[in-house]
Amino acid sequence: MPSQRAEAVAAQREPVLSISNPRFYKLTKRLLDVSLSALGLVLFALPMLLVAAVIYIDDPHGSPIFRQVRLGEGQQPFVMYKFRSMRCDAEKDGPRWAVKNDSRRTRVGRLIRRVRIDELPQLVNVLLGQMSFVGPRPERPEFYDLFDHSVPGFRLRTAVLPGITGLAQLNGGYDLSPQEKLVYDMEYIRNRSLGLDLRCLFKTAGILLSRQGAR
């Protein structure tokens, strides 16, 4: 069962980078992140402005850009950016885990999440070094506090920079339980390499082009 595997992974010591030249890997990964995020911000500047305008027209009661505190590498908090895809009162009853076909989405929110446009502002997070293109999905401090008891070792996901995409996102995303997310994220952390990062990026591009896995 995924939960049993997750507990087995969590029982291990915090993983370390096992490739032959970790300094080269980290430097090359950072150069790739900076280059792609800077290029993306230039290429998508106008489309992002248009998306922000459409979001505001559809629901003028809140900012088109959604800001939320997440935990990054070493459990350091940072503000993650997304295009707002949910109603402003989406969490009037407290923090809630995002689910498939979330009823809190706005009309425009359903569209931009279907084609993953809502993630574009995270290019800023990548450029600032708070995120990478590939890594475990960053979660909120409240969820880490919640999962401390039900999912032992969940905080081990913060051993590396969080990512826009990664093994967990490519193998279920919103459909995965926290235990299953931990399994995939720990698999990535143990085996990360430039080759694995590039495979994740190419697979993500294929999913975006085919519109698979939309939420």
PDB file of C-alpha atoms in Angstrom:
ATOM      1  CA  MET A   1       0.000   0.000   0.000  1.00  0.00           C
ATOM      2  CA  PRO A   2       1.239   3.568  -0.692  1.00  0.00           C
ATOM      3  CA  SER A   3       0.943   4.525   2.989  1.00  0.00           C
ATOM      4  CA  GLN A   4       3.176   1.628   4.033  1.00  0.00           C
ATOM      5  CA  ARG A   5       5.760   2.597   1.409  1.00  0.00           C
ATOM      6  CA  ALA A   6       5.583   6.215   2.552  1.00  0.00           C
ATOM      7  CA  GLU A   7       6.245   5.231   6.151  1.00  0.00           C
ATOM      8  CA  ALA A   8       9.199   3.089   5.053  1.00  0.00           C
ATOM      9  CA  VAL A   9      10.667   5.994   3.104  1.00  0.00           C
ATOM     10  CA  ALA A  10      10.068   8.418   5.958  1.00  0.00           C
ATOM     11  CA  ALA A  11      11.944   6.135   8.344  1.00  0.00           C
ATOM     12  CA  GLN A  12      15.129   6.663   6.346  1.00  0.00           C
ATOM     13  CA  ARG A  13      17.588   9.428   7.129  1.00  0.00           C
ATOM     14  CA  GLU A  14      17.310  12.610   5.115  1.00  0.00           C
ATOM     15  CA  PRO A  15      18.589  11.773   1.608  1.00  0.00           C
ATOM     16  CA  VAL A  16      21.734  13.228   0.150  1.00  0.00           C
ATOM     17  CA  LEU A  17      22.664  13.776  -3.467  1.00  0.00           C
ATOM     18  CA  SER A  18      24.405  10.573  -4.548  1.00  0.00           C
ATOM     19  CA  ILE A  19      25.598  11.514  -8.056  1.00  0.00           C
ATOM     20  CA  SER A  20      29.338  11.751  -8.705  1.00  0.00           C
ATOM     21  CA  ASN A  21      29.493  15.554  -9.036  1.00  0.00           C
ATOM     22  CA  PRO A  22      26.730  17.217  -6.974  1.00  0.00           C
ATOM     23  CA  ARG A  23      28.247  20.696  -7.335  1.00  0.00           C
ATOM     24  CA  PHE A  24      28.103  20.455 -11.142  1.00  0.00           C
ATOM     25  CA  TYR A  25      24.512  19.163 -10.952  1.00  0.00           C
ATOM     26  CA  LYS A  26      23.327  21.985  -8.703  1.00  0.00           C
ATOM     27  CA  LEU A  27      25.104  24.676 -10.738  1.00  0.00           C
ATOM     28  CA  THR A  28      23.798  23.343 -14.057  1.00  0.00           C
ATOM     29  CA  LYS A  29      20.283  22.954 -12.676  1.00  0.00           C
ATOM     30  CA  ARG A  30      20.337  26.545 -11.427  1.00  0.00           C
ATOM     31  CA  LEU A  31      21.610  27.856 -14.763  1.00  0.00           C
ATOM     32  CA  LEU A  32      18.833  25.946 -16.507  1.00  0.00           C
ATOM     33  CA  ASP A  33      16.238  27.365 -14.114  1.00  0.00           C
ATOM     34  CA  VAL A  34      17.441  30.945 -14.554  1.00  0.00           C
ATOM     35  CA  SER A  35      17.690  30.692 -18.350  1.00  0.00           C
ATOM     36  CA  LEU A  36      14.275  29.085 -18.862  1.00  0.00           C
ATOM     37  CA  SER A  37      12.437  31.279 -16.351  1.00  0.00           C
ATOM     38  CA  ALA A  38      13.908  34.499 -17.773  1.00  0.00           C
ATOM     39  CA  LEU A  39      13.071  33.390 -21.309  1.00  0.00           C
ATOM     40  CA  GLY A  40       9.574  32.378 -20.247  1.00  0.00           C
ATOM     41  CA  LEU A  41       8.887  35.716 -18.570  1.00  0.00           C
ATOM     42  CA  VAL A  42       9.928  37.550 -21.739  1.00  0.00           C
ATOM     43  CA  LEU A  43       7.949  35.322 -24.107  1.00  0.00           C
ATOM     44  CA  PHE A  44       4.827  35.171 -21.959  1.00  0.00           C
ATOM     45  CA  ALA A  45       4.796  38.745 -20.651  1.00  0.00           C
ATOM     46  CA  LEU A  46       1.949  39.877 -22.928  1.00  0.00           C
ATOM     47  CA  PRO A  47      -0.145  36.680 -22.568  1.00  0.00           C
ATOM     48  CA  MET A  48       0.233  36.929 -18.790  1.00  0.00           C
ATOM     49  CA  LEU A  49      -1.025  40.512 -18.821  1.00  0.00           C
ATOM     50  CA  LEU A  50      -4.020  39.415 -20.889  1.00  0.00           C
ATOM     51  CA  VAL A  51      -4.768  36.536 -18.531  1.00  0.00           C
ATOM     52  CA  ALA A  52      -4.595  38.876 -15.545  1.00  0.00           C
ATOM     53  CA  ALA A  53      -7.028  41.259 -17.261  1.00  0.00           C
ATOM     54  CA  VAL A  54      -9.500  38.457 -18.053  1.00  0.00           C
ATOM     55  CA  ILE A  55      -9.363  37.191 -14.460  1.00  0.00           C
ATOM     56  CA  TYR A  56     -10.103  40.684 -13.166  1.00  0.00           C
ATOM     57  CA  ILE A  57     -12.998  41.169 -15.578  1.00  0.00           C
ATOM     58  CA  ASP A  58     -14.489  37.800 -14.588  1.00  0.00           C
ATOM     59  CA  ASP A  59     -14.117  38.421 -10.842  1.00  0.00           C
ATOM     60  CA  PRO A  60     -13.066  41.984  -9.913  1.00  0.00           C
ATOM     61  CA  HIS A  61     -13.323  41.336  -6.153  1.00  0.00           C
ATOM     62  CA  GLY A  62      -9.752  40.105  -5.810  1.00  0.00           C
ATOM     63  CA  SER A  63      -6.283  40.385  -7.295  1.00  0.00           C
ATOM     64  CA  PRO A  64      -5.583  38.365 -10.458  1.00  0.00           C
ATOM     65  CA  ILE A  65      -2.369  37.205  -8.801  1.00  0.00           C
ATOM     66  CA  PHE A  66      -2.806  34.771  -5.940  1.00  0.00           C
ATOM     67  CA  ARG A  67      -0.118  34.885  -3.250  1.00  0.00           C
ATOM     68  CA  GLN A  68       0.296  32.136  -0.696  1.00  0.00           C
ATOM     69  CA  VAL A  69       3.018  31.186   1.786  1.00  0.00           C
ATOM     70  CA  ARG A  70       4.596  27.802   1.074  1.00  0.00           C
ATOM     71  CA  LEU A  71       7.568  25.989   2.602  1.00  0.00           C
ATOM     72  CA  GLY A  72      10.630  25.689   0.401  1.00  0.00           C
ATOM     73  CA  GLU A  73      14.025  24.049   0.727  1.00  0.00           C
ATOM     74  CA  GLY A  74      15.028  23.596   4.359  1.00  0.00           C
ATOM     75  CA  GLN A  75      11.438  24.452   5.407  1.00  0.00           C
ATOM     76  CA  GLN A  76      12.056  28.118   4.605  1.00  0.00           C
ATOM     77  CA  PRO A  77       8.782  29.978   3.949  1.00  0.00           C
ATOM     78  CA  PHE A  78       8.348  31.952   0.739  1.00  0.00           C
ATOM     79  CA  VAL A  79       5.473  33.560  -1.139  1.00  0.00           C
ATOM     80  CA  MET A  80       4.390  31.521  -4.153  1.00  0.00           C
ATOM     81  CA  TYR A  81       2.607  33.235  -7.045  1.00  0.00           C
ATOM     82  CA  LYS A  82      -0.182  31.887  -9.222  1.00  0.00           C
ATOM     83  CA  PHE A  83      -2.974  33.306 -11.311  1.00  0.00           C
ATOM     84  CA  ARG A  84      -6.059  33.240  -9.130  1.00  0.00           C
ATOM     85  CA  SER A  85      -8.356  30.422 -10.229  1.00  0.00           C
ATOM     86  CA  MET A  86     -10.693  30.284  -7.219  1.00  0.00           C
ATOM     87  CA  ARG A  87     -13.251  32.555  -5.616  1.00  0.00           C
ATOM     88  CA  CYS A  88     -11.984  35.077  -3.087  1.00  0.00           C
ATOM     89  CA  ASP A  89     -13.938  33.290  -0.328  1.00  0.00           C
ATOM     90  CA  ALA A  90     -12.533  29.866  -1.239  1.00  0.00           C
ATOM     91  CA  GLU A  91     -11.117  29.386   2.242  1.00  0.00           C
ATOM     92  CA  LYS A  92     -13.711  31.129   4.364  1.00  0.00           C
ATOM     93  CA  ASP A  93     -13.971  27.921   6.414  1.00  0.00           C
ATOM     94  CA  GLY A  94     -10.192  27.435   6.692  1.00  0.00           C
ATOM     95  CA  PRO A  95      -7.398  25.908   4.574  1.00  0.00           C
ATOM     96  CA  ARG A  96      -8.523  23.150   2.232  1.00  0.00           C
ATOM     97  CA  TRP A  97      -6.525  20.654   0.149  1.00  0.00           C
ATOM     98  CA  ALA A  98      -7.067  21.249  -3.594  1.00  0.00           C
ATOM     99  CA  VAL A  99      -8.988  18.436  -5.289  1.00  0.00           C
ATOM    100  CA  LYS A 100      -9.951  17.360  -8.787  1.00  0.00           C
ATOM    101  CA  ASN A 101     -12.770  19.466 -10.279  1.00  0.00           C
ATOM    102  CA  ASP A 102     -12.682  21.786  -7.261  1.00  0.00           C
ATOM    103  CA  SER A 103     -16.046  23.514  -6.868  1.00  0.00           C
ATOM    104  CA  ARG A 104     -14.348  26.718  -5.672  1.00  0.00           C
ATOM    105  CA  ARG A 105     -12.975  27.533  -9.128  1.00  0.00           C
ATOM    106  CA  THR A 106     -14.197  30.551 -11.046  1.00  0.00           C
ATOM    107  CA  ARG A 107     -15.296  30.313 -14.684  1.00  0.00           C
ATOM    108  CA  VAL A 108     -11.945  31.601 -15.903  1.00  0.00           C
ATOM    109  CA  GLY A 109     -10.217  29.530 -13.232  1.00  0.00           C
ATOM    110  CA  ARG A 110     -11.530  26.314 -14.749  1.00  0.00           C
ATOM    111  CA  LEU A 111     -10.051  27.273 -18.105  1.00  0.00           C
ATOM    112  CA  ILE A 112      -6.631  28.434 -16.955  1.00  0.00           C
ATOM    113  CA  ARG A 113      -6.197  25.359 -14.741  1.00  0.00           C
ATOM    114  CA  ARG A 114      -7.207  23.105 -17.617  1.00  0.00           C
ATOM    115  CA  VAL A 115      -4.312  24.396 -19.700  1.00  0.00           C
ATOM    116  CA  ARG A 116      -2.056  25.022 -16.659  1.00  0.00           C
ATOM    117  CA  ILE A 117      -1.747  28.755 -17.354  1.00  0.00           C
ATOM    118  CA  ASP A 118      -2.341  29.445 -13.663  1.00  0.00           C
ATOM    119  CA  GLU A 119       1.223  28.263 -12.925  1.00  0.00           C
ATOM    120  CA  LEU A 120       2.974  30.850 -15.124  1.00  0.00           C
ATOM    121  CA  PRO A 121       3.633  33.426 -12.357  1.00  0.00           C
ATOM    122  CA  GLN A 122       5.791  30.814 -10.641  1.00  0.00           C
ATOM    123  CA  LEU A 123       8.439  31.652 -13.236  1.00  0.00           C
ATOM    124  CA  VAL A 124       9.184  34.564 -10.884  1.00  0.00           C
ATOM    125  CA  ASN A 125       9.695  32.138  -7.981  1.00  0.00           C
ATOM    126  CA  VAL A 126      12.072  30.090 -10.127  1.00  0.00           C
ATOM    127  CA  LEU A 127      14.028  33.163 -11.209  1.00  0.00           C
ATOM    128  CA  LEU A 128      14.368  34.247  -7.563  1.00  0.00           C
ATOM    129  CA  GLY A 129      15.730  30.836  -6.599  1.00  0.00           C
ATOM    130  CA  GLN A 130      12.768  29.965  -4.366  1.00  0.00           C
ATOM    131  CA  MET A 131      11.655  27.164  -6.673  1.00  0.00           C
ATOM    132  CA  SER A 132      13.021  25.040  -9.490  1.00  0.00           C
ATOM    133  CA  PHE A 133      11.273  23.786 -12.595  1.00  0.00           C
ATOM    134  CA  VAL A 134      11.494  20.228 -11.266  1.00  0.00           C
ATOM    135  CA  GLY A 135      11.045  19.153  -7.651  1.00  0.00           C
ATOM    136  CA  PRO A 136       8.445  18.291  -5.019  1.00  0.00           C
ATOM    137  CA  ARG A 137       5.394  20.537  -5.101  1.00  0.00           C
ATOM    138  CA  PRO A 138       5.644  23.141  -2.298  1.00  0.00           C
ATOM    139  CA  GLU A 139       2.921  22.868   0.334  1.00  0.00           C
ATOM    140  CA  ARG A 140       1.564  25.257   2.933  1.00  0.00           C
ATOM    141  CA  PRO A 141       2.885  25.298   6.510  1.00  0.00           C
ATOM    142  CA  GLU A 142      -0.600  24.362   7.753  1.00  0.00           C
ATOM    143  CA  PHE A 143      -0.567  21.125   5.765  1.00  0.00           C
ATOM    144  CA  TYR A 144       2.893  20.200   7.013  1.00  0.00           C
ATOM    145  CA  ASP A 145       1.637  20.696  10.578  1.00  0.00           C
ATOM    146  CA  LEU A 146      -1.402  18.549   9.796  1.00  0.00           C
ATOM    147  CA  PHE A 147       0.559  15.736   8.140  1.00  0.00           C
ATOM    148  CA  ASP A 148       3.229  15.578  10.863  1.00  0.00           C
ATOM    149  CA  HIS A 149       1.110  12.949  12.628  1.00  0.00           C
ATOM    150  CA  SER A 150      -0.731  11.215   9.784  1.00  0.00           C
ATOM    151  CA  VAL A 151       2.138  11.078   7.255  1.00  0.00           C
ATOM    152  CA  PRO A 152       5.451  10.554   9.082  1.00  0.00           C
ATOM    153  CA  GLY A 153       8.388  12.039   7.209  1.00  0.00           C
ATOM    154  CA  PHE A 154       6.327  14.385   5.028  1.00  0.00           C
ATOM    155  CA  ARG A 155       8.734  17.239   5.799  1.00  0.00           C
ATOM    156  CA  LEU A 156      11.574  15.301   4.149  1.00  0.00           C
ATOM    157  CA  ARG A 157      10.157  16.658   0.879  1.00  0.00           C
ATOM    158  CA  THR A 158      11.770  19.997   1.805  1.00  0.00           C
ATOM    159  CA  ALA A 159      15.286  18.541   1.478  1.00  0.00           C
ATOM    160  CA  VAL A 160      15.472  20.114  -2.009  1.00  0.00           C
ATOM    161  CA  LEU A 161      14.037  23.108  -3.835  1.00  0.00           C
ATOM    162  CA  PRO A 162      10.335  22.651  -4.610  1.00  0.00           C
ATOM    163  CA  GLY A 163       9.302  22.529  -8.241  1.00  0.00           C
ATOM    164  CA  ILE A 164       6.594  23.492 -10.684  1.00  0.00           C
ATOM    165  CA  THR A 165       6.586  19.928 -11.981  1.00  0.00           C
ATOM    166  CA  GLY A 166       8.009  16.629 -10.742  1.00  0.00           C
ATOM    167  CA  LEU A 167       7.400  12.910 -10.380  1.00  0.00           C
ATOM    168  CA  ALA A 168       4.401  13.324  -8.090  1.00  0.00           C
ATOM    169  CA  GLN A 169       2.808  15.931 -10.367  1.00  0.00           C
ATOM    170  CA  LEU A 170       3.364  13.709 -13.402  1.00  0.00           C
ATOM    171  CA  ASN A 171       2.007  10.582 -11.747  1.00  0.00           C
ATOM    172  CA  GLY A 172      -1.311  11.766 -10.424  1.00  0.00           C
ATOM    173  CA  GLY A 173      -1.031  15.306  -9.102  1.00  0.00           C
ATOM    174  CA  TYR A 174      -4.271  16.255  -7.373  1.00  0.00           C
ATOM    175  CA  ASP A 175      -5.412  12.621  -7.425  1.00  0.00           C
ATOM    176  CA  LEU A 176      -2.579  11.528  -5.119  1.00  0.00           C
ATOM    177  CA  SER A 177      -2.929  11.261  -1.371  1.00  0.00           C
ATOM    178  CA  PRO A 178      -0.243  12.920   0.795  1.00  0.00           C
ATOM    179  CA  GLN A 179       1.250   9.453   1.419  1.00  0.00           C
ATOM    180  CA  GLU A 180       1.508   8.775  -2.311  1.00  0.00           C
ATOM    181  CA  LYS A 181       2.998  12.212  -2.939  1.00  0.00           C
ATOM    182  CA  LEU A 182       5.686  11.480  -0.382  1.00  0.00           C
ATOM    183  CA  VAL A 183       6.599   8.224  -2.123  1.00  0.00           C
ATOM    184  CA  TYR A 184       7.091   9.884  -5.520  1.00  0.00           C
ATOM    185  CA  ASP A 185       8.872  12.930  -4.074  1.00  0.00           C
ATOM    186  CA  MET A 186      11.314  10.806  -2.102  1.00  0.00           C
ATOM    187  CA  GLU A 187      11.971   8.744  -5.224  1.00  0.00           C
ATOM    188  CA  TYR A 188      12.857  11.966  -7.041  1.00  0.00           C
ATOM    189  CA  ILE A 189      15.072  13.221  -4.202  1.00  0.00           C
ATOM    190  CA  ARG A 190      17.011   9.949  -4.051  1.00  0.00           C
ATOM    191  CA  ASN A 191      17.488   9.692  -7.833  1.00  0.00           C
ATOM    192  CA  ARG A 192      17.593  13.295  -9.025  1.00  0.00           C
ATOM    193  CA  SER A 193      19.921  14.081 -11.880  1.00  0.00           C
ATOM    194  CA  LEU A 194      19.984  16.293 -14.958  1.00  0.00           C
ATOM    195  CA  GLY A 195      18.675  13.371 -16.989  1.00  0.00           C
ATOM    196  CA  LEU A 196      15.697  12.886 -14.667  1.00  0.00           C
ATOM    197  CA  ASP A 197      14.992  16.626 -14.600  1.00  0.00           C
ATOM    198  CA  LEU A 198      14.998  16.803 -18.392  1.00  0.00           C
ATOM    199  CA  ARG A 199      12.724  13.755 -18.666  1.00  0.00           C
ATOM    200  CA  CYS A 200      10.266  15.410 -16.291  1.00  0.00           C
ATOM    201  CA  LEU A 201      10.359  18.634 -18.320  1.00  0.00           C
ATOM    202  CA  PHE A 202       9.790  16.852 -21.638  1.00  0.00           C
ATOM    203  CA  LYS A 203       6.983  14.754 -20.182  1.00  0.00           C
ATOM    204  CA  THR A 204       5.378  17.881 -18.740  1.00  0.00           C
ATOM    205  CA  ALA A 205       5.568  19.577 -22.143  1.00  0.00           C
ATOM    206  CA  GLY A 206       3.860  16.566 -23.704  1.00  0.00           C
ATOM    207  CA  ILE A 207       1.075  16.681 -21.134  1.00  0.00           C
ATOM    208  CA  LEU A 208       0.545  20.405 -21.695  1.00  0.00           C
ATOM    209  CA  LEU A 209       0.353  19.964 -25.456  1.00  0.00           C
ATOM    210  CA  SER A 210      -2.094  17.069 -25.163  1.00  0.00           C
ATOM    211  CA  ARG A 211      -4.035  18.703 -22.294  1.00  0.00           C
ATOM    212  CA  GLN A 212      -3.842  15.538 -20.238  1.00  0.00           C
ATOM    213  CA  GLY A 213      -4.217  15.675 -16.496  1.00  0.00           C
ATOM    214  CA  ALA A 214      -6.111  18.978 -16.495  1.00  0.00           C
ATOM    215  CA  ARG A 215      -7.866  20.042 -13.280  1.00  0.00           C
TER     216      ARG A 215
END
